Coordinates of C-alpha atoms in Angstrom, one line a residue:
Chain A
M68 CA 10.6 -26.6 17.7
P69 CA 10.0 -22.9 16.7
T70 CA 12.7 -20.9 17.7
P71 CA 11.7 -17.4 20.3
F72 CA 10.9 -14.1 18.7
K73 CA 13.7 -11.4 18.6
K74 CA 11.3 -9.4 20.6
T75 CA 8.9 -10.8 22.7
P76 CA 5.1 -10.8 21.6
H77 CA 2.6 -8.8 23.7
P78 CA 0.9 -11.5 25.7
K79 CA -2.4 -9.7 24.2
E80 CA -1.3 -10.9 20.5
R81 CA -1.9 -14.0 18.6
R82 CA 0.4 -15.0 16.6
L83 CA -1.1 -16.8 13.5
V84 CA -0.2 -15.0 10.1
F85 CA 2.9 -13.4 11.4
Q86 CA 4.4 -16.7 13.5
N87 CA 7.2 -16.9 11.8
V88 CA 8.4 -13.2 11.5
D89 CA 11.0 -11.8 13.5
R90 CA 12.3 -15.2 14.9
E91 CA 15.6 -16.1 16.0
G92 CA 17.4 -18.1 13.4
W93 CA 14.7 -18.0 11.1
S94 CA 15.1 -17.9 7.3
E95 CA 13.0 -17.5 4.3
D96 CA 14.3 -20.4 2.4
I97 CA 12.1 -23.5 1.9
G98 CA 14.1 -25.9 4.3
C99 CA 13.7 -23.7 7.1
Y100 CA 9.7 -23.7 6.4
M101 CA 9.2 -27.0 6.0
E102 CA 11.1 -28.2 9.5
N103 CA 8.2 -25.9 10.6
G104 CA 5.4 -27.8 9.0
G105 CA 5.1 -25.8 5.9
Y106 CA 3.3 -27.1 2.9
E107 CA 1.4 -29.3 5.0
E108 CA -1.9 -27.7 4.8
L109 CA -0.9 -28.0 0.9
R110 CA -1.1 -31.7 1.0
K111 CA -4.0 -31.7 3.3
A112 CA -6.0 -29.3 0.9
L113 CA -5.1 -31.5 -2.3
T114 CA -7.3 -34.4 -0.7
M115 CA -10.6 -32.1 -0.2
E116 CA -13.0 -31.2 -2.8
R117 CA -12.6 -27.9 -4.6
T118 CA -16.0 -26.9 -3.2
A119 CA -15.2 -28.1 0.5
I120 CA -12.4 -25.7 1.0
V121 CA -14.5 -22.7 -0.3
N122 CA -17.1 -23.7 2.1
E123 CA -14.4 -23.9 4.9
V124 CA -13.4 -20.5 3.9
K125 CA -17.1 -18.9 3.9
A126 CA -17.6 -21.0 7.3
S127 CA -14.2 -18.8 8.3
G128 CA -15.7 -15.7 8.1
L129 CA -12.5 -14.2 7.0
R130 CA -13.0 -10.6 5.5
G131 CA -10.3 -9.1 3.0
R132 CA -7.4 -7.9 4.9
G133 CA -6.5 -5.4 2.5
G134 CA -8.8 -2.4 3.3
A135 CA -12.5 -3.0 2.1
G136 CA -13.1 -5.9 4.4
F137 CA -15.2 -7.7 2.2
P138 CA -16.2 -11.4 2.9
C139 CA -13.8 -13.7 1.3
G140 CA -16.0 -16.7 0.9
V141 CA -18.5 -14.9 -0.7
K142 CA -16.2 -13.3 -3.3
W143 CA -14.8 -16.8 -3.9
G144 CA -18.2 -18.0 -4.0
F145 CA -18.5 -15.9 -7.4
I146 CA -16.2 -18.2 -9.3
K147 CA -18.2 -21.2 -10.9
L148 CA -16.9 -24.8 -10.2
D149 CA -17.3 -25.7 -13.8
E150 CA -16.2 -21.9 -15.4
P151 CA -15.4 -22.3 -18.8
K152 CA -12.9 -19.5 -19.1
P153 CA -9.6 -20.0 -17.4
V154 CA -9.6 -18.3 -13.8
Y155 CA -6.8 -16.1 -12.3
L156 CA -6.0 -15.5 -9.1
I157 CA -3.9 -12.3 -8.2
C158 CA -2.3 -11.4 -5.0
N159 CA -2.3 -7.8 -4.2
A160 CA 1.0 -6.9 -2.6
D161 CA 1.0 -3.3 -3.5
E162 CA 0.8 -2.5 0.2
S163 CA 0.5 1.2 -0.6
E164 CA -1.7 2.9 1.8
P165 CA 0.2 5.3 3.8
G166 CA 0.2 3.8 7.4
T167 CA 0.3 0.0 6.7
F168 CA 3.5 -2.0 6.7
K169 CA 2.1 -5.5 7.4
D170 CA 2.9 -7.3 4.0
R171 CA 6.5 -6.3 3.9
Y172 CA 7.3 -8.6 6.7
I173 CA 5.5 -11.6 5.2
L174 CA 6.6 -10.9 1.7
H175 CA 10.4 -10.9 2.8
Q176 CA 10.4 -12.9 5.8
D177 CA 7.8 -16.1 5.4
P178 CA 7.7 -16.0 1.4
H179 CA 6.6 -19.5 1.4
Q180 CA 3.1 -19.0 3.9
L181 CA 1.8 -16.6 1.3
L182 CA 2.7 -19.1 -1.5
E183 CA 1.3 -21.9 0.3
G184 CA -2.0 -19.7 0.6
M185 CA -1.8 -18.9 -2.9
I186 CA -1.6 -22.7 -3.9
I187 CA -4.4 -23.8 -1.9
S188 CA -6.5 -20.8 -3.1
S189 CA -5.7 -21.8 -6.6
F190 CA -6.9 -25.1 -6.3
A191 CA -9.9 -24.4 -4.7
L192 CA -10.8 -21.7 -7.7
G193 CA -9.5 -23.7 -10.4
V194 CA -6.6 -21.4 -11.3
H195 CA -3.5 -22.3 -13.2
L196 CA -2.0 -18.8 -13.6
A197 CA -1.6 -16.9 -10.5
Y198 CA 0.4 -13.6 -10.4
I199 CA 1.5 -11.9 -7.4
Y200 CA 1.7 -8.0 -7.6
I201 CA 4.1 -7.0 -5.7
R202 CA 4.7 -2.8 -5.2
G203 CA 7.7 -1.4 -7.5
E204 CA 9.7 -0.2 -4.4
F205 CA 9.9 -4.0 -3.1
P206 CA 12.8 -5.0 -5.3
T207 CA 14.5 -7.0 -2.4
G208 CA 10.8 -8.7 -1.6
A209 CA 10.2 -9.7 -5.6
K210 CA 13.7 -11.3 -5.7
I211 CA 12.7 -13.3 -2.5
L212 CA 9.5 -14.3 -3.7
E213 CA 11.2 -15.4 -7.3
T214 CA 13.7 -17.5 -5.2
A215 CA 10.8 -18.9 -3.2
I216 CA 8.8 -19.8 -6.4
A217 CA 11.6 -21.5 -7.6
E218 CA 12.5 -23.6 -4.6
A219 CA 8.6 -24.5 -4.4
R220 CA 8.5 -25.9 -7.9
A221 CA 11.7 -27.7 -7.3
K222 CA 9.8 -29.5 -4.7
N223 CA 6.7 -30.0 -7.3
F224 CA 4.4 -27.4 -5.2
L225 CA 4.2 -25.6 -8.3
G226 CA 4.4 -26.7 -11.9
K227 CA 2.4 -29.6 -13.9
N228 CA 0.9 -32.3 -11.6
I229 CA 1.5 -31.0 -8.0
L230 CA 2.4 -33.5 -5.5
G231 CA 0.6 -36.3 -8.0
S232 CA -2.7 -34.7 -7.8
G233 CA -3.1 -33.9 -11.3
F234 CA -3.4 -30.2 -10.7
D235 CA -1.3 -27.4 -12.6
L236 CA -0.2 -23.9 -11.5
E237 CA 2.5 -21.4 -12.3
I238 CA 2.8 -18.6 -9.8
Y239 CA 4.5 -15.3 -11.3
V240 CA 5.8 -12.0 -9.6
H241 CA 4.6 -8.6 -11.4
R242 CA 6.0 -5.6 -10.2
G243 CA 4.4 -2.2 -10.0
A244 CA 6.3 0.9 -10.3
G245 CA 5.4 2.9 -7.8
A246 CA 1.9 4.0 -8.3
Y247 CA -0.7 4.1 -5.3
I248 CA -3.7 3.5 -7.5
C249 CA -2.3 0.0 -8.4
G250 CA -3.7 -0.8 -4.9
E251 CA -7.5 -0.8 -6.3
E252 CA -8.2 -4.1 -7.4
T253 CA -9.3 -3.2 -11.0
G254 CA -6.4 -0.7 -11.6
L255 CA -4.3 -3.0 -10.3
I256 CA -5.5 -5.5 -13.0
E257 CA -5.3 -2.6 -16.0
S258 CA -1.6 -2.4 -14.5
L259 CA -1.0 -6.2 -14.9
E260 CA -2.7 -6.1 -18.4
G261 CA 0.3 -3.3 -19.4
K262 CA -1.8 -0.4 -19.2
R263 CA -2.2 2.9 -17.0
A264 CA -3.3 1.7 -13.6
Y265 CA -6.8 3.3 -14.3
P266 CA -9.4 1.5 -12.4
R267 CA -12.6 0.2 -14.3
I268 CA -16.2 1.5 -14.3
K269 CA -18.3 -0.8 -12.2
P270 CA -20.5 -2.7 -12.5
P271 CA -19.4 -5.3 -12.9
Y272 CA -18.8 -5.0 -9.6
F273 CA -16.1 -7.5 -9.0
P274 CA -13.3 -9.1 -11.0
A275 CA -15.1 -12.4 -10.3
V276 CA -16.9 -11.5 -12.9
L277 CA -14.7 -9.8 -15.4
G278 CA -11.1 -9.7 -14.6
L279 CA -8.0 -9.7 -15.8
Y280 CA -8.0 -10.7 -19.7
Q281 CA -12.1 -10.2 -19.3
C282 CA -11.9 -13.6 -17.1
P283 CA -13.3 -14.3 -13.7
T284 CA -10.5 -13.3 -11.3
I285 CA -9.8 -13.2 -7.6
V286 CA -7.6 -10.3 -6.2
N287 CA -6.7 -11.2 -2.7
N288 CA -4.6 -8.9 0.1
V289 CA -1.0 -11.0 1.4
E290 CA -2.6 -11.3 4.7
T291 CA -6.0 -12.5 3.4
L292 CA -4.1 -15.5 1.3
C293 CA -1.9 -16.5 4.3
N294 CA -4.7 -16.8 6.5
I295 CA -6.0 -19.5 4.2
K296 CA -3.5 -21.9 4.9
H297 CA -4.2 -21.7 8.4
I298 CA -8.4 -21.9 7.8
V299 CA -7.4 -25.2 5.9
R300 CA -5.7 -26.2 8.8
M301 CA -7.9 -25.6 11.5
G302 CA -11.1 -26.0 9.9
G303 CA -13.4 -23.1 8.7
A304 CA -15.7 -23.2 12.3
E305 CA -12.3 -23.4 14.3
Y306 CA -11.1 -20.5 13.0
A307 CA -14.4 -18.7 13.2
K308 CA -13.6 -18.8 16.7
I309 CA -10.9 -16.7 16.8
G310 CA -12.0 -13.2 17.1
K311 CA -15.6 -12.1 17.2
P312 CA -18.5 -12.7 15.1
N313 CA -18.6 -10.9 11.7
N314 CA -15.0 -9.8 12.7
T315 CA -13.3 -13.4 12.7
G316 CA -9.6 -14.2 12.8
T317 CA -6.6 -12.5 13.6
R318 CA -5.6 -9.2 12.2
V319 CA -1.8 -7.4 11.9
L320 CA -2.3 -3.6 13.1
C321 CA 0.3 -1.3 12.2
V322 CA 1.0 1.7 14.6
S323 CA 3.4 4.5 13.5
G324 CA 3.7 8.1 14.6
D325 CA 3.9 9.3 17.9
V326 CA 4.0 6.4 20.2
R327 CA 7.1 4.9 22.3
E328 CA 7.2 1.9 20.4
P329 CA 5.6 1.6 16.9
G330 CA 5.2 -1.7 15.0
Y331 CA 3.1 -4.2 14.1
F332 CA 0.9 -6.5 16.4
E333 CA -1.5 -9.5 15.6
L334 CA -4.5 -9.7 17.5
E335 CA -7.5 -11.7 17.5
V336 CA -10.1 -9.2 15.8
G337 CA -11.5 -6.7 18.5
A338 CA -9.2 -8.4 21.2
V339 CA -8.1 -4.5 22.0
T340 CA -9.5 -1.3 21.9
M341 CA -7.5 1.7 20.9
G342 CA -6.6 2.9 24.5
E343 CA -4.9 -0.8 24.7
L344 CA -3.3 0.0 21.6
I345 CA -1.8 2.9 22.2
Y346 CA -1.0 2.8 26.0
D347 CA -0.3 -0.6 26.7
L348 CA 1.0 -2.5 23.4
C349 CA 2.7 0.5 22.1
G350 CA 4.0 1.9 25.4
G351 CA 2.1 5.0 25.6
M352 CA 2.7 8.6 24.1
K353 CA 6.1 9.9 23.7
P354 CA 7.4 11.3 27.3
G355 CA 5.3 14.7 28.2
R356 CA 2.9 14.6 25.3
K357 CA -0.7 13.8 25.0
L358 CA -3.2 12.3 22.6
K359 CA -4.3 14.4 20.0
A360 CA -5.5 12.1 16.8
V361 CA -5.3 8.8 15.4
I362 CA -6.0 7.8 11.8
P363 CA -7.1 4.4 12.6
G364 CA -6.7 2.3 8.9
G365 CA -4.4 3.7 6.9
S366 CA -4.5 8.0 5.8
S367 CA -7.5 7.5 3.8
A368 CA -9.5 7.0 7.1
K369 CA -11.5 9.2 9.0
V370 CA -9.0 10.9 11.6
L371 CA -10.5 10.4 15.1
R372 CA -9.9 13.7 17.7
A373 CA -9.1 13.1 21.3
G374 CA -11.9 13.5 23.7
E375 CA -14.6 12.8 20.9
K376 CA -17.7 11.2 22.3
Y377 CA -19.3 8.6 20.2
K378 CA -22.8 7.2 20.6
I379 CA -22.6 3.1 19.5
K380 CA -25.2 0.8 19.4
T381 CA -24.7 -2.2 21.9
K382 CA -26.6 -5.3 22.5
Q383 CA -28.2 -6.1 25.6
P384 CA -28.2 -9.3 27.4
D385 CA -32.1 -9.2 26.6
G386 CA -31.5 -8.8 22.8
S387 CA -32.3 -5.6 22.7
T388 CA -30.2 -2.8 21.4
G389 CA -29.2 0.0 23.6
E390 CA -27.1 3.3 23.3
K391 CA -23.8 3.9 24.7
E392 CA -21.2 7.1 24.6
I393 CA -17.8 6.1 24.2
G394 CA -14.4 8.0 24.1
I395 CA -11.7 7.3 21.6
E396 CA -10.0 4.8 23.8
D397 CA -12.7 2.8 24.1
I398 CA -13.3 2.1 20.5
V399 CA -12.4 -1.7 19.9
M400 CA -10.1 -2.2 17.1
D401 CA -12.6 -4.2 14.5
F402 CA -14.1 -3.3 11.6
D403 CA -17.6 -3.0 12.5
S404 CA -17.0 -0.9 16.0
L405 CA -14.5 1.4 13.9
A406 CA -17.5 1.6 10.7
A407 CA -19.8 2.7 14.1
V408 CA -17.6 6.0 15.0
G409 CA -17.5 7.0 11.5
S410 CA -14.0 5.7 10.3
M411 CA -13.0 2.4 9.2
A412 CA -10.6 -0.5 10.0
G413 CA -9.0 -0.1 6.2
S414 CA -5.6 -1.4 6.0
G415 CA -5.0 -1.9 9.4
G416 CA -2.7 1.2 9.5
V417 CA -2.7 2.9 13.0
I418 CA -1.2 6.7 12.5
V419 CA -0.9 8.3 16.4
M420 CA -0.5 12.0 16.5
D421 CA 0.3 14.0 19.9
D422 CA -0.1 17.3 20.7
S423 CA 2.8 18.8 19.3
R424 CA 1.5 18.1 16.0
D425 CA -0.2 20.8 13.9
M426 CA -3.2 19.5 11.8
L427 CA -2.8 21.8 9.2
W428 CA 0.5 20.5 8.4
T429 CA -0.6 16.8 8.8
L430 CA -3.5 17.3 6.2
N431 CA -1.2 19.0 4.2
N432 CA 0.9 16.0 3.9
I433 CA -1.6 13.9 3.4
N434 CA -3.0 16.2 0.6
E435 CA 0.3 16.1 -1.3
F436 CA 0.3 12.2 -1.4
Y437 CA -3.2 12.4 -3.0
A438 CA -2.7 15.1 -5.3
H439 CA 0.5 13.0 -6.7
E440 CA -1.1 9.9 -6.7
S441 CA -4.6 10.6 -8.1
C442 CA -4.5 8.5 -11.3
G443 CA -5.9 11.3 -13.3
Q444 CA -9.1 9.7 -15.0
C445 CA -12.1 11.4 -13.0
T446 CA -12.2 14.8 -12.9
P447 CA -13.3 15.5 -9.7
C448 CA -10.3 13.7 -8.0
R449 CA -7.7 14.6 -10.5
E450 CA -8.7 18.5 -9.9
G451 CA -10.1 18.4 -6.4
S452 CA -7.0 16.3 -5.0
L453 CA -4.9 19.2 -6.3
W454 CA -6.9 22.2 -5.3
M455 CA -7.3 20.9 -2.0
K456 CA -3.3 20.3 -1.6
K457 CA -2.8 24.0 -3.0
I458 CA -5.2 25.3 -0.5
T459 CA -3.7 23.8 2.2
E460 CA -0.2 24.7 1.2
R461 CA -1.2 28.3 0.8
M462 CA -3.0 28.3 4.4
L463 CA 0.5 26.8 5.9
L464 CA 2.3 29.5 3.9
G465 CA 0.7 32.1 5.8
G466 CA -2.1 33.0 3.0
G467 CA -5.1 31.5 4.3
V468 CA -8.4 33.1 3.0
E469 CA -11.0 33.3 5.7
R470 CA -13.5 31.1 3.1
D471 CA -10.5 28.2 2.6
P472 CA -12.1 25.9 5.6
A473 CA -15.3 25.8 3.6
V474 CA -13.8 25.8 0.1
L475 CA -12.1 22.6 1.2
K476 CA -14.9 21.1 2.3
N477 CA -16.9 22.0 -0.9
V478 CA -14.0 20.5 -2.9
A479 CA -13.8 17.6 -0.9
D480 CA -17.6 17.0 -0.7
N481 CA -17.6 17.1 -4.4
I482 CA -14.9 14.6 -5.2
A483 CA -16.6 11.8 -2.8
G484 CA -19.0 9.6 -4.5
R485 CA -18.4 11.0 -8.1
T486 CA -15.4 9.1 -9.3
I487 CA -15.0 5.8 -10.6
C488 CA -13.0 4.1 -7.5
A489 CA -12.9 4.6 -4.0
F490 CA -9.5 6.9 -4.3
G491 CA -12.4 9.7 -4.0
E492 CA -13.5 9.0 -1.0
A493 CA -10.0 8.0 0.1
C494 CA -8.9 11.9 -0.8
A495 CA -12.0 13.4 0.4
W496 CA -12.2 11.8 3.7
P497 CA -9.4 13.4 5.3
T498 CA -9.9 16.7 4.2
Q499 CA -13.8 16.3 5.5
S500 CA -12.8 15.3 8.7
F501 CA -9.7 17.3 9.5
V502 CA -11.4 20.5 8.4
A503 CA -14.6 19.5 10.7
K504 CA -12.5 18.4 13.7
F505 CA -10.2 20.7 13.9
K506 CA -12.3 23.6 12.8
E507 CA -10.2 26.1 15.2
E508 CA -7.4 25.4 13.8
F509 CA -8.2 25.5 10.6
D510 CA -10.3 28.9 11.0
S511 CA -6.9 30.4 12.9
R512 CA -4.9 30.1 9.9
A513 CA -7.4 31.5 7.5
G514 CA -7.3 34.9 8.4
K515 CA -6.9 37.0 5.3
P516 CA -9.9 38.6 3.3
V517 CA -8.3 38.0 0.0
P518 CA -5.8 35.6 -1.1
P519 CA -2.1 36.5 -1.7
P520 CA -1.0 37.2 -5.0
M521 CA 0.1 34.4 -6.9
P522 CA 2.7 36.3 -9.4
P523 CA 3.3 36.1 -12.1
E524 CA -0.1 35.8 -13.3
Y525 CA -1.4 39.3 -11.3
L526 CA -0.2 42.1 -9.9
P527 CA -1.7 42.3 -6.0
E528 CA -3.8 45.5 -7.0
E529 CA -5.1 43.6 -10.0
L530 CA -6.1 40.6 -7.6
I531 CA -7.8 42.7 -4.8
G532 CA -9.8 44.3 -7.7
K533 CA -10.9 41.0 -9.2
E534 CA -11.5 40.0 -5.8
E535 CA -13.8 43.0 -5.1
A536 CA -15.5 42.5 -8.3
H537 CA -16.4 39.3 -7.8
A538 CA -17.9 39.7 -4.3
Chain B
M190 CA 19.0 0.0 -30.6
E191 CA 21.3 -2.9 -29.7
M192 CA 20.2 -4.7 -26.5
P193 CA 22.8 -6.4 -24.6
R194 CA 22.8 -10.2 -24.8
E195 CA 22.0 -10.7 -21.2
L196 CA 19.1 -8.2 -21.0
L197 CA 17.9 -9.4 -24.0
A198 CA 17.7 -13.1 -22.5
K199 CA 16.2 -11.6 -19.5
I200 CA 13.6 -9.6 -21.2
D201 CA 12.7 -12.6 -23.6
E202 CA 12.2 -15.1 -20.3
A203 CA 10.0 -12.3 -18.7
I204 CA 7.9 -12.3 -21.7
T205 CA 6.9 -15.8 -21.1
H206 CA 5.5 -15.1 -17.9
Y207 CA 2.3 -13.6 -19.6
P208 CA 1.1 -16.3 -22.0
A209 CA -2.1 -14.4 -22.7
S210 CA -1.0 -11.3 -23.3
K211 CA 2.4 -10.1 -24.4
R212 CA 1.4 -6.6 -23.8
S213 CA 1.4 -7.3 -19.9
A214 CA 5.0 -7.7 -20.0
V215 CA 5.7 -3.7 -20.6
L216 CA 6.1 -3.0 -17.0
P217 CA 8.7 -6.0 -16.5
V218 CA 10.5 -4.9 -19.6
L219 CA 10.8 -1.5 -18.9
H220 CA 12.4 -2.3 -15.4
L221 CA 14.9 -4.4 -16.8
I222 CA 15.6 -1.8 -19.1
Q223 CA 16.0 0.4 -16.3
E224 CA 18.1 -1.6 -14.5
G225 CA 20.2 -2.6 -17.5
L226 CA 20.9 0.6 -18.9
G227 CA 19.9 3.3 -16.1
F228 CA 16.7 5.0 -17.7
V229 CA 14.3 4.5 -20.4
S230 CA 15.1 6.5 -23.3
D231 CA 12.9 7.4 -26.3
E232 CA 15.0 4.6 -28.4
A233 CA 14.0 2.1 -25.6
V234 CA 10.2 3.4 -25.5
E235 CA 10.3 2.2 -29.8
W236 CA 12.3 -0.7 -28.9
T237 CA 10.0 -2.1 -26.1
A238 CA 6.9 -1.3 -28.3
A239 CA 8.3 -3.4 -31.0
K240 CA 9.3 -6.1 -29.5
L241 CA 6.0 -6.6 -27.4
E242 CA 4.1 -5.6 -30.8
L243 CA 2.7 -2.5 -29.6
Q244 CA 2.6 1.3 -30.5
P245 CA 5.1 3.4 -28.7
I246 CA 2.4 5.5 -27.2
N247 CA 1.2 2.6 -25.3
V248 CA 4.7 2.6 -23.8
L249 CA 5.4 5.9 -23.5
E250 CA 2.1 6.5 -21.4
L251 CA 3.6 3.7 -18.9
V252 CA 7.1 5.6 -18.5
T253 CA 4.9 8.9 -17.8
F254 CA 2.4 7.1 -15.5
Y255 CA 4.5 5.1 -13.1
P256 CA 6.7 7.4 -11.2
M257 CA 9.4 4.7 -10.7
F258 CA 10.9 5.0 -14.4
R259 CA 13.2 7.7 -15.6
R260 CA 13.4 9.2 -18.7
E261 CA 16.8 10.3 -17.6
P262 CA 19.8 8.9 -16.0
A263 CA 20.0 9.0 -12.5
G264 CA 23.4 9.1 -10.2
V265 CA 25.4 6.3 -9.8
H266 CA 23.6 5.5 -6.3
H267 CA 20.0 6.9 -6.2
I268 CA 18.3 7.5 -2.8
R269 CA 14.8 7.6 -2.1
V270 CA 13.4 9.6 0.6
C271 CA 9.8 8.6 1.9
R272 CA 8.0 11.8 2.2
T273 CA 4.5 10.5 3.3
L274 CA 3.1 11.2 6.9
S275 CA 4.8 8.8 9.5
C276 CA 7.9 9.6 7.7
A277 CA 7.6 13.0 7.7
M278 CA 6.2 13.2 11.3
A279 CA 9.8 11.4 12.3
G280 CA 11.8 14.1 10.4
G281 CA 11.6 13.1 6.6
Y282 CA 12.1 16.2 5.4
Q283 CA 15.6 17.0 7.7
L284 CA 16.5 13.3 6.4
M285 CA 16.2 14.8 2.7
N286 CA 17.7 17.9 3.4
S287 CA 20.5 16.2 5.3
F288 CA 21.3 14.0 2.4
C289 CA 21.2 17.1 -0.1
R290 CA 24.0 18.7 2.1
A291 CA 26.1 15.2 2.5
A292 CA 25.9 14.4 -1.2
R293 CA 26.2 18.0 -2.4
I294 CA 23.4 18.0 -4.1
E295 CA 21.3 21.1 -4.4
N296 CA 17.9 21.1 -3.0
H297 CA 15.1 23.0 -4.5
A298 CA 13.6 25.5 -2.7
H299 CA 10.3 23.6 -3.2
G300 CA 11.5 20.2 -2.0
G301 CA 8.5 18.4 -3.3
H302 CA 8.6 15.7 -6.0
G303 CA 7.3 16.0 -9.6
A304 CA 10.4 17.8 -10.4
A305 CA 13.2 16.3 -12.2
I306 CA 15.6 14.0 -10.4
Q307 CA 18.1 16.0 -8.5
K308 CA 21.9 15.1 -9.2
S309 CA 25.3 16.0 -7.5
K310 CA 27.8 17.5 -10.0
D311 CA 30.0 14.8 -10.0
G312 CA 27.2 12.6 -11.0
K313 CA 27.8 10.0 -8.1
Y314 CA 24.4 10.7 -6.2
S315 CA 20.9 11.3 -7.0
I316 CA 18.1 11.8 -4.7
E317 CA 14.2 12.4 -4.8
F318 CA 11.0 12.2 -2.7
V319 CA 9.0 9.6 -3.2
E320 CA 5.6 8.4 -1.4
C321 CA 5.0 5.5 1.3
L322 CA 7.6 3.2 1.1
A323 CA 5.3 0.8 3.5
S324 CA 7.7 0.7 6.3
C325 CA 6.0 3.6 8.7
G326 CA 6.6 1.9 12.0
T327 CA 10.7 2.3 11.3
A328 CA 10.2 5.7 10.3
P329 CA 12.2 7.7 8.9
V330 CA 13.1 5.3 6.1
C331 CA 14.7 5.9 2.7
M332 CA 16.0 3.5 0.0
V333 CA 19.9 3.7 -1.7
N334 CA 19.7 1.9 -4.8
D335 CA 17.9 -1.5 -3.7
D336 CA 18.2 -1.5 0.0
L337 CA 16.2 -0.1 2.6
H338 CA 17.4 2.0 5.7
E339 CA 15.3 2.2 8.8
K340 CA 15.2 4.6 11.8
V341 CA 17.2 7.1 9.7
A342 CA 18.1 9.8 11.8
P343 CA 19.0 13.3 9.4
E344 CA 22.7 12.8 11.1
A345 CA 22.9 9.7 9.7
A346 CA 22.8 10.6 6.0
P347 CA 26.6 11.1 5.8
A348 CA 27.1 7.8 7.2
I349 CA 25.3 6.2 4.6
L350 CA 26.4 7.6 1.9
Q351 CA 30.1 6.3 2.8
K352 CA 28.7 2.9 2.0
Y353 CA 27.9 4.1 -1.3
T354 CA 31.2 5.2 -2.9

C-alpha cells in the first residue's frame, strides 16, 4: 500500500508523475520503487512491438513538458525503425527556466521512475546509449541518479540483454555546468559533445534528423519521459482521456512568488483556471495584497496583467465558433488557452506578483538573467539582452530617459525572430510585454531629457552637448 | 602536471561513458578536476586537452563559457545565493548581504555576478550570486558546497555558516 503524502494533495490534483514525491517513508532506492510496482511497465513494454509502443505514445497525445509543448509521438515518429546509424536518447534534466522546479523532485525522490521511462523509450526507439543531461547545480541529484543506475544495472534493467529480451542499453549521467542555454535541445547536444552550448542553425529542425554526433537523437524532458511509463501502463487511448483534447495528460505546475502557499501541483491539463490556481490551490495572495501580474510559463513567457481582458474563441454547442471575453482569473491553465491570451504554458513555472511589486525592478531582474545567460552566438541577442538590462538598470537608478520605453521595445523587437534559437524570443518577450502592459510605470521612470553622465568617458556638459548635436 | 591517482582513476572511468567521442568527456573531467583540486588551473586545462587529444583552447573555451568552473580557488566553503526572480522577490539580495556580513566578506557595491568570486580574508568562505537554482517554490534558496538550503530568511545566514566550519 502506498504511504500517505507529507502534504495532502489538493482534491483537484491528480498524481501520476508525482505519485511518489513527498510521501511518508518513501525513499529513492530501487527496493522501495519495486515494492510499489516499479519496473512492471518495463516488463510489459519488453513484450510489445517497438512500433506498438510508439503508436501508444502517438495515441496518448502527450505533448512535451519542457516548454515548447511539441507532440512527443510526432517527434518519436521521425526515428526510422531500421535506422542504420546509432540512435541516441537524451533526457533533458537541465531545468533552467526560472520559475520551474518540478524535475528537481522527480530526480531527487523518484529517479527510478525516470529510468524506467527512459528504458522503455529507448527500447521503443532502438536506442542503446542514452544520457541524462542534468544541470550542474544538482550535484546531489546526479549522485542519486548514478546510484539508481547502478541499482537498475544490478537487477538487469540496464546493461546487456535486459531481462532476457536481447535488448542492450546503457544510461549515463552528464552534468552541465551552470549555463541556461543548455536547456535548448541543440545547445544541449553541443554541450554533450564537449563544446560550448551554442544552439545549432535550423534546419534540420529536429535533432531526430541530425543530433548527437550527427546521428538521430531524441531529446525529451524529465516529466515527458516519466509519462511514457504511465502511457504504457494505461494505454495511449486511456491516457488521452486525462485532460482535454490536444492538451492531454497531467501537468506539474510550479507556483512561486507572492502567494500564501507556493509549491507544485500535478493537475489534469486544463483542470483549473488561473484564478483557481492562485486563490484555491495556493491559498490566495498574501494578507492585504492584491494580484498585480502573473508570468504563466517560466520567466520567458509574456506577463499577464491583472484586470486585463482577453478575447478568446469558444466552440458553441452547434459546432460554430464564438468569441468570449475573459479576465486573467478565467484563463484555463493549458497549452492552447495560454497561447490564446498571448502568452504560453511554457515549462509550467507560474510566478505570481502582488501590488507591492515594482514592475521595472521585476523586468530588470529578468533582464539581468538573460543578459548573463545569452550564449553570445548571435549579435542581436548578445548585445540586445545586455542593452535592455543596462537601460532598465539605469531607469531603476533614477536615470531613465524619456525615450527609454520606446528604445526598450525597439531593442526587443529587433531580437525576436532574428536569432538562431528561441532564446531571442525568450529574452525579448518579457521586455516587450512588461513595457507595453505597464506603460505608466515605465513612463513615470523615464523623465530625464538626456542620459545621465557615464564617467569616465564623458563629462556631463560634453554628454549634453552630444545629445543636443544629435537631436 | 601530476594528477592524484584516485582522481585519475575517476577521470579514466568517466571517459568510458563516451564511446563515440572522447571530446564529450571535457565537462565531466573538468568537474572532477574542480572537485578534486578546487579549481581549474591553466596546467589543468593543458592536461585535460592532452588527455582528450584536443587543443588547449578547446578546453579553455569551456572553462570560460560555463559559469560553474573557476580559474582560481574558492573558499573552503563555497556559497551560491540564487539571484533570479522568485528568490529575489523573497529576499535573495538581503540574504546575500547577510551572508557577506556573517562571513566577513566585503560585498561589492554592485552585488551582481560576473565579478570575481568574493572571499573572506581567512579563506574559509567564498560567495557568489548564481542564476536560478530551480527551487523557486521554497525561495529564497542558496547552496553551500553541494547542499541546498531552502526558505532561508536573511537572519538565518549566521546559523547556516556555523554548520560549515
